[in-house]
Amino acid sequence: MASPMVHDFTVPVLRNVDLGRGNHLIEFEAPDIAAAMQPAQFFMIGVPGSDVLLRRPFSVCGLPGTFADGGAGAVQVLYRVFGRGTRLLASLGVGATLHVLGPLGRGFTAPESRDAKIVLIAGGIGSAPFPAFIAHLARASRRASMIYGARSADELPLLDWFRERCDEVAVTTDDGSLGERGLVTQPLAVLLA
């Protein structure tokens, strides 16, 4: 599938949901672009008029149909507040304006073999591109398993969403606050053995 053409556009925020623990899901409408996007493509997003001059890269988290409460032509981006730019994003309300450049990058594609076991591995906010991919798989009557790790239980956004839609979700945390204590690669080593 060819990547959609890159667009530079300004769009209002439809919603900016605080998921707790510093994680947020911001939504904006881009119906023509979203329809042609692949899971795991990303946008460069900035806020007009702010003193944060450079746009930041954010993976598309949800495309139309990913989240039940998402708009028909809307795109969702998952982010975690780390610095000035993401604090600014977190402060935006409905109707605030975003400068968006994208879609950029190459998206995920599923293995052609229907017998292939699909295993997704993510650390914390690195899970951002997976909801759109899981929804894409579901439309093709396919499912994935997931290994999801982070420093602590606070850094596993959308964990319940993943648990509802994946065959299984193995969780690891560096501090042992949830799942197995250790690195996200440990369950993978077991799986590969």
PDB file of C-alpha atoms in Angstrom:
ATOM      1  CA  MET A   1       0.000   0.000   0.000  1.00  0.00           C
ATOM      2  CA  ALA A   2       1.392   3.395  -0.946  1.00  0.00           C
ATOM      3  CA  SER A   3       1.847   5.914   1.834  1.00  0.00           C
ATOM      4  CA  PRO A   4      -0.566   8.839   1.760  1.00  0.00           C
ATOM      5  CA  MET A   5       0.763  12.208   0.688  1.00  0.00           C
ATOM      6  CA  VAL A   6       2.260  14.365   3.450  1.00  0.00           C
ATOM      7  CA  HIS A   7       0.097  17.327   4.476  1.00  0.00           C
ATOM      8  CA  ASP A   8       0.856  20.391   6.590  1.00  0.00           C
ATOM      9  CA  PHE A   9      -2.362  21.500   8.230  1.00  0.00           C
ATOM     10  CA  THR A  10      -3.893  23.298  11.191  1.00  0.00           C
ATOM     11  CA  VAL A  11      -6.669  21.570  13.074  1.00  0.00           C
ATOM     12  CA  PRO A  12      -8.651  22.054  16.296  1.00  0.00           C
ATOM     13  CA  VAL A  13      -8.400  19.621  19.203  1.00  0.00           C
ATOM     14  CA  LEU A  14     -11.569  17.509  19.487  1.00  0.00           C
ATOM     15  CA  ARG A  15     -10.649  16.154  22.908  1.00  0.00           C
ATOM     16  CA  ASN A  16      -7.609  15.767  25.134  1.00  0.00           C
ATOM     17  CA  VAL A  17      -8.224  12.944  27.590  1.00  0.00           C
ATOM     18  CA  ASP A  18      -6.157  12.650  30.762  1.00  0.00           C
ATOM     19  CA  LEU A  19      -5.627   8.894  31.149  1.00  0.00           C
ATOM     20  CA  GLY A  20      -3.895   9.420  34.489  1.00  0.00           C
ATOM     21  CA  ARG A  21      -0.297   9.037  35.609  1.00  0.00           C
ATOM     22  CA  GLY A  22       0.929  11.600  33.067  1.00  0.00           C
ATOM     23  CA  ASN A  23      -0.566   9.831  30.042  1.00  0.00           C
ATOM     24  CA  HIS A  24      -2.920  11.605  27.637  1.00  0.00           C
ATOM     25  CA  LEU A  25      -4.812  10.876  24.427  1.00  0.00           C
ATOM     26  CA  ILE A  26      -5.331  13.880  22.145  1.00  0.00           C
ATOM     27  CA  GLU A  27      -7.756  13.684  19.224  1.00  0.00           C
ATOM     28  CA  PHE A  28      -8.135  15.760  16.082  1.00  0.00           C
ATOM     29  CA  GLU A  29     -10.042  15.329  12.847  1.00  0.00           C
ATOM     30  CA  ALA A  30      -8.242  14.385   9.627  1.00  0.00           C
ATOM     31  CA  PRO A  31     -10.735  12.210   7.706  1.00  0.00           C
ATOM     32  CA  ASP A  32      -9.071  12.162   4.275  1.00  0.00           C
ATOM     33  CA  ILE A  33      -5.620  11.561   5.726  1.00  0.00           C
ATOM     34  CA  ALA A  34      -6.727   9.006   8.328  1.00  0.00           C
ATOM     35  CA  ALA A  35      -8.488   6.864   5.738  1.00  0.00           C
ATOM     36  CA  ALA A  36      -5.219   6.361   3.838  1.00  0.00           C
ATOM     37  CA  MET A  37      -2.877   5.952   6.822  1.00  0.00           C
ATOM     38  CA  GLN A  38      -1.206   2.809   8.086  1.00  0.00           C
ATOM     39  CA  PRO A  39      -0.781   1.994  11.783  1.00  0.00           C
ATOM     40  CA  ALA A  40       2.584   3.240  13.140  1.00  0.00           C
ATOM     41  CA  GLN A  41       2.907   6.235  10.859  1.00  0.00           C
ATOM     42  CA  PHE A  42       3.466   9.457  12.768  1.00  0.00           C
ATOM     43  CA  PHE A  43       2.845  13.201  12.820  1.00  0.00           C
ATOM     44  CA  MET A  44       5.014  16.170  13.734  1.00  0.00           C
ATOM     45  CA  ILE A  45       2.789  18.239  16.045  1.00  0.00           C
ATOM     46  CA  GLY A  46       3.220  21.764  17.335  1.00  0.00           C
ATOM     47  CA  VAL A  47       1.114  24.435  18.976  1.00  0.00           C
ATOM     48  CA  PRO A  48       0.809  27.709  17.044  1.00  0.00           C
ATOM     49  CA  GLY A  49       1.891  30.817  18.910  1.00  0.00           C
ATOM     50  CA  SER A  50       3.755  28.944  21.635  1.00  0.00           C
ATOM     51  CA  ASP A  51       7.365  29.483  22.629  1.00  0.00           C
ATOM     52  CA  VAL A  52       8.030  25.805  21.878  1.00  0.00           C
ATOM     53  CA  LEU A  53       9.310  26.380  18.364  1.00  0.00           C
ATOM     54  CA  LEU A  54       9.840  22.880  16.993  1.00  0.00           C
ATOM     55  CA  ARG A  55       7.143  20.327  16.350  1.00  0.00           C
ATOM     56  CA  ARG A  56       7.489  16.984  18.120  1.00  0.00           C
ATOM     57  CA  PRO A  57       7.001  13.500  16.569  1.00  0.00           C
ATOM     58  CA  PHE A  58       4.034  11.439  17.787  1.00  0.00           C
ATOM     59  CA  SER A  59       2.935   8.020  16.531  1.00  0.00           C
ATOM     60  CA  VAL A  60      -0.657   7.671  15.503  1.00  0.00           C
ATOM     61  CA  CYS A  61      -2.325   5.643  18.239  1.00  0.00           C
ATOM     62  CA  GLY A  62      -5.843   5.471  16.893  1.00  0.00           C
ATOM     63  CA  LEU A  63      -7.289   5.670  13.415  1.00  0.00           C
ATOM     64  CA  PRO A  64     -11.033   5.635  12.656  1.00  0.00           C
ATOM     65  CA  GLY A  65     -12.511   2.539  14.281  1.00  0.00           C
ATOM     66  CA  THR A  66      -9.702   1.956  16.794  1.00  0.00           C
ATOM     67  CA  PHE A  67     -11.456   3.400  19.836  1.00  0.00           C
ATOM     68  CA  ALA A  68     -15.210   3.022  20.267  1.00  0.00           C
ATOM     69  CA  ASP A  69     -15.564   6.643  21.406  1.00  0.00           C
ATOM     70  CA  GLY A  70     -13.341   8.088  18.647  1.00  0.00           C
ATOM     71  CA  GLY A  71     -14.765  10.322  15.964  1.00  0.00           C
ATOM     72  CA  ALA A  72     -15.510   8.872  12.499  1.00  0.00           C
ATOM     73  CA  GLY A  73     -12.695  10.813  10.813  1.00  0.00           C
ATOM     74  CA  ALA A  74     -10.559  11.369  13.884  1.00  0.00           C
ATOM     75  CA  VAL A  75      -6.993  10.439  14.735  1.00  0.00           C
ATOM     76  CA  GLN A  76      -5.774   9.881  18.280  1.00  0.00           C
ATOM     77  CA  VAL A  77      -2.238  10.403  19.547  1.00  0.00           C
ATOM     78  CA  LEU A  78      -1.028   8.949  22.849  1.00  0.00           C
ATOM     79  CA  TYR A  79       1.596  10.939  24.727  1.00  0.00           C
ATOM     80  CA  ARG A  80       3.185  11.118  28.150  1.00  0.00           C
ATOM     81  CA  VAL A  81       4.070  14.432  29.801  1.00  0.00           C
ATOM     82  CA  PHE A  82       7.874  14.660  29.969  1.00  0.00           C
ATOM     83  CA  GLY A  83       8.863  18.255  29.275  1.00  0.00           C
ATOM     84  CA  ARG A  84       7.726  21.667  28.150  1.00  0.00           C
ATOM     85  CA  GLY A  85       6.258  20.565  24.813  1.00  0.00           C
ATOM     86  CA  THR A  86       4.123  17.753  26.208  1.00  0.00           C
ATOM     87  CA  ARG A  87       3.084  19.885  29.219  1.00  0.00           C
ATOM     88  CA  LEU A  88       1.821  22.420  26.682  1.00  0.00           C
ATOM     89  CA  LEU A  89      -0.107  19.688  24.827  1.00  0.00           C
ATOM     90  CA  ALA A  90      -1.641  18.497  28.109  1.00  0.00           C
ATOM     91  CA  SER A  91      -2.917  22.008  28.825  1.00  0.00           C
ATOM     92  CA  LEU A  92      -4.883  22.257  25.568  1.00  0.00           C
ATOM     93  CA  GLY A  93      -8.646  22.109  25.661  1.00  0.00           C
ATOM     94  CA  VAL A  94     -11.279  21.385  23.053  1.00  0.00           C
ATOM     95  CA  GLY A  95     -10.971  23.837  20.160  1.00  0.00           C
ATOM     96  CA  ALA A  96      -7.313  24.681  20.754  1.00  0.00           C
ATOM     97  CA  THR A  97      -5.276  24.638  17.562  1.00  0.00           C
ATOM     98  CA  LEU A  98      -2.544  22.208  16.504  1.00  0.00           C
ATOM     99  CA  HIS A  99      -0.078  22.485  13.619  1.00  0.00           C
ATOM    100  CA  VAL A 100       0.274  18.993  12.155  1.00  0.00           C
ATOM    101  CA  LEU A 101       2.643  17.654   9.516  1.00  0.00           C
ATOM    102  CA  GLY A 102       2.118  14.131   8.235  1.00  0.00           C
ATOM    103  CA  PRO A 103       1.566  11.343   7.911  1.00  0.00           C
ATOM    104  CA  LEU A 104       5.253  10.427   7.974  1.00  0.00           C
ATOM    105  CA  GLY A 105       7.144   7.151   8.108  1.00  0.00           C
ATOM    106  CA  ARG A 106       6.295   3.619   7.089  1.00  0.00           C
ATOM    107  CA  GLY A 107       3.466   1.836   8.802  1.00  0.00           C
ATOM    108  CA  PHE A 108       3.159  -1.677  10.167  1.00  0.00           C
ATOM    109  CA  THR A 109       1.936  -4.499   7.967  1.00  0.00           C
ATOM    110  CA  ALA A 110       0.808  -7.914   9.163  1.00  0.00           C
ATOM    111  CA  PRO A 111       2.678 -11.052   8.103  1.00  0.00           C
ATOM    112  CA  GLU A 112       1.089 -12.562   5.012  1.00  0.00           C
ATOM    113  CA  SER A 113       0.919 -16.034   6.526  1.00  0.00           C
ATOM    114  CA  ARG A 114      -2.236 -16.391   8.594  1.00  0.00           C
ATOM    115  CA  ASP A 115      -0.397 -19.046  10.623  1.00  0.00           C
ATOM    116  CA  ALA A 116       2.231 -16.540  11.797  1.00  0.00           C
ATOM    117  CA  LYS A 117       2.063 -15.749  15.511  1.00  0.00           C
ATOM    118  CA  ILE A 118       2.059 -11.977  15.912  1.00  0.00           C
ATOM    119  CA  VAL A 119       3.806 -10.766  19.072  1.00  0.00           C
ATOM    120  CA  LEU A 120       3.973  -7.057  19.876  1.00  0.00           C
ATOM    121  CA  ILE A 121       6.664  -5.822  22.268  1.00  0.00           C
ATOM    122  CA  ALA A 122       6.509  -2.384  23.841  1.00  0.00           C
ATOM    123  CA  GLY A 123       7.958  -0.415  26.690  1.00  0.00           C
ATOM    124  CA  GLY A 124       5.646   2.171  28.247  1.00  0.00           C
ATOM    125  CA  ILE A 125       4.685   4.964  25.870  1.00  0.00           C
ATOM    126  CA  GLY A 126       6.330   2.912  23.099  1.00  0.00           C
ATOM    127  CA  SER A 127       2.985   1.122  22.908  1.00  0.00           C
ATOM    128  CA  ALA A 128       1.471   4.169  21.158  1.00  0.00           C
ATOM    129  CA  PRO A 129       1.317   2.697  17.620  1.00  0.00           C
ATOM    130  CA  PHE A 130      -0.157  -0.638  18.692  1.00  0.00           C
ATOM    131  CA  PRO A 131      -3.885   0.179  19.199  1.00  0.00           C
ATOM    132  CA  ALA A 132      -4.328   1.156  15.533  1.00  0.00           C
ATOM    133  CA  PHE A 133      -2.409  -1.976  14.474  1.00  0.00           C
ATOM    134  CA  ILE A 134      -4.474  -4.242  16.752  1.00  0.00           C
ATOM    135  CA  ALA A 135      -7.684  -2.744  15.309  1.00  0.00           C
ATOM    136  CA  HIS A 136      -6.278  -3.284  11.801  1.00  0.00           C
ATOM    137  CA  LEU A 137      -5.585  -6.949  12.647  1.00  0.00           C
ATOM    138  CA  ALA A 138      -9.077  -7.385  14.121  1.00  0.00           C
ATOM    139  CA  ARG A 139     -10.685  -6.182  10.890  1.00  0.00           C
ATOM    140  CA  ALA A 140      -8.802  -9.035   9.157  1.00  0.00           C
ATOM    141  CA  SER A 141      -9.978 -11.500  11.872  1.00  0.00           C
ATOM    142  CA  ARG A 142      -6.480 -11.759  13.321  1.00  0.00           C
ATOM    143  CA  ARG A 143      -5.139 -11.232  16.820  1.00  0.00           C
ATOM    144  CA  ALA A 144      -1.788 -10.632  18.453  1.00  0.00           C
ATOM    145  CA  SER A 145      -0.128 -11.348  21.772  1.00  0.00           C
ATOM    146  CA  MET A 146       1.753  -8.601  23.563  1.00  0.00           C
ATOM    147  CA  ILE A 147       4.699  -8.261  25.904  1.00  0.00           C
ATOM    148  CA  TYR A 148       4.390  -4.924  27.674  1.00  0.00           C
ATOM    149  CA  GLY A 149       6.992  -3.528  30.052  1.00  0.00           C
ATOM    150  CA  ALA A 150       7.871  -0.335  31.858  1.00  0.00           C
ATOM    151  CA  ARG A 151       9.755   0.977  34.864  1.00  0.00           C
ATOM    152  CA  SER A 152       6.596   0.765  36.996  1.00  0.00           C
ATOM    153  CA  ALA A 153       2.858   0.045  36.806  1.00  0.00           C
ATOM    154  CA  ASP A 154       2.259   3.814  36.366  1.00  0.00           C
ATOM    155  CA  GLU A 155       3.880   3.727  32.925  1.00  0.00           C
ATOM    156  CA  LEU A 156       1.624   1.210  31.154  1.00  0.00           C
ATOM    157  CA  PRO A 157      -1.007   3.337  29.376  1.00  0.00           C
ATOM    158  CA  LEU A 158      -4.010   1.545  27.826  1.00  0.00           C
ATOM    159  CA  LEU A 159      -3.089  -1.751  29.548  1.00  0.00           C
ATOM    160  CA  ASP A 160      -6.748  -2.726  30.054  1.00  0.00           C
ATOM    161  CA  TRP A 161      -7.507  -1.888  26.410  1.00  0.00           C
ATOM    162  CA  PHE A 162      -4.693  -4.219  25.294  1.00  0.00           C
ATOM    163  CA  ARG A 163      -5.807  -6.989  27.651  1.00  0.00           C
ATOM    164  CA  GLU A 164      -9.307  -6.925  26.128  1.00  0.00           C
ATOM    165  CA  ARG A 165      -8.063  -7.153  22.537  1.00  0.00           C
ATOM    166  CA  CYS A 166      -4.950  -9.355  22.590  1.00  0.00           C
ATOM    167  CA  ASP A 167      -4.776 -13.121  23.006  1.00  0.00           C
ATOM    168  CA  GLU A 168      -2.513 -12.551  26.004  1.00  0.00           C
ATOM    169  CA  VAL A 169      -0.535  -9.701  27.526  1.00  0.00           C
ATOM    170  CA  ALA A 170       2.606 -10.497  29.517  1.00  0.00           C
ATOM    171  CA  VAL A 171       3.544  -7.571  31.763  1.00  0.00           C
ATOM    172  CA  THR A 172       6.959  -6.767  33.213  1.00  0.00           C
ATOM    173  CA  THR A 173       8.025  -3.859  35.380  1.00  0.00           C
ATOM    174  CA  ASP A 174      11.542  -2.942  36.452  1.00  0.00           C
ATOM    175  CA  ASP A 175      10.377  -2.404  40.036  1.00  0.00           C
ATOM    176  CA  GLY A 176       8.021  -5.412  40.206  1.00  0.00           C
ATOM    177  CA  SER A 177       4.955  -3.227  40.869  1.00  0.00           C
ATOM    178  CA  LEU A 178       2.965  -5.177  38.250  1.00  0.00           C
ATOM    179  CA  GLY A 179       3.553  -8.451  36.444  1.00  0.00           C
ATOM    180  CA  GLU A 180       6.964 -10.064  36.377  1.00  0.00           C
ATOM    181  CA  ARG A 181       9.883  -8.094  37.792  1.00  0.00           C
ATOM    182  CA  GLY A 182      12.490  -7.483  35.106  1.00  0.00           C
ATOM    183  CA  LEU A 183      13.000  -6.401  31.542  1.00  0.00           C
ATOM    184  CA  VAL A 184      10.424  -6.601  28.754  1.00  0.00           C
ATOM    185  CA  THR A 185      12.789  -8.909  26.871  1.00  0.00           C
ATOM    186  CA  GLN A 186      12.580 -11.703  29.495  1.00  0.00           C
ATOM    187  CA  PRO A 187       9.183 -13.106  28.384  1.00  0.00           C
ATOM    188  CA  LEU A 188      10.362 -12.874  24.774  1.00  0.00           C
ATOM    189  CA  ALA A 189      13.361 -15.100  25.554  1.00  0.00           C
ATOM    190  CA  VAL A 190      10.978 -17.649  27.090  1.00  0.00           C
ATOM    191  CA  LEU A 191       8.661 -17.454  24.084  1.00  0.00           C
ATOM    192  CA  LEU A 192      11.525 -17.919  21.611  1.00  0.00           C
ATOM    193  CA  ALA A 193      12.927 -20.891  23.552  1.00  0.00           C
TER     194      ALA A 193
END
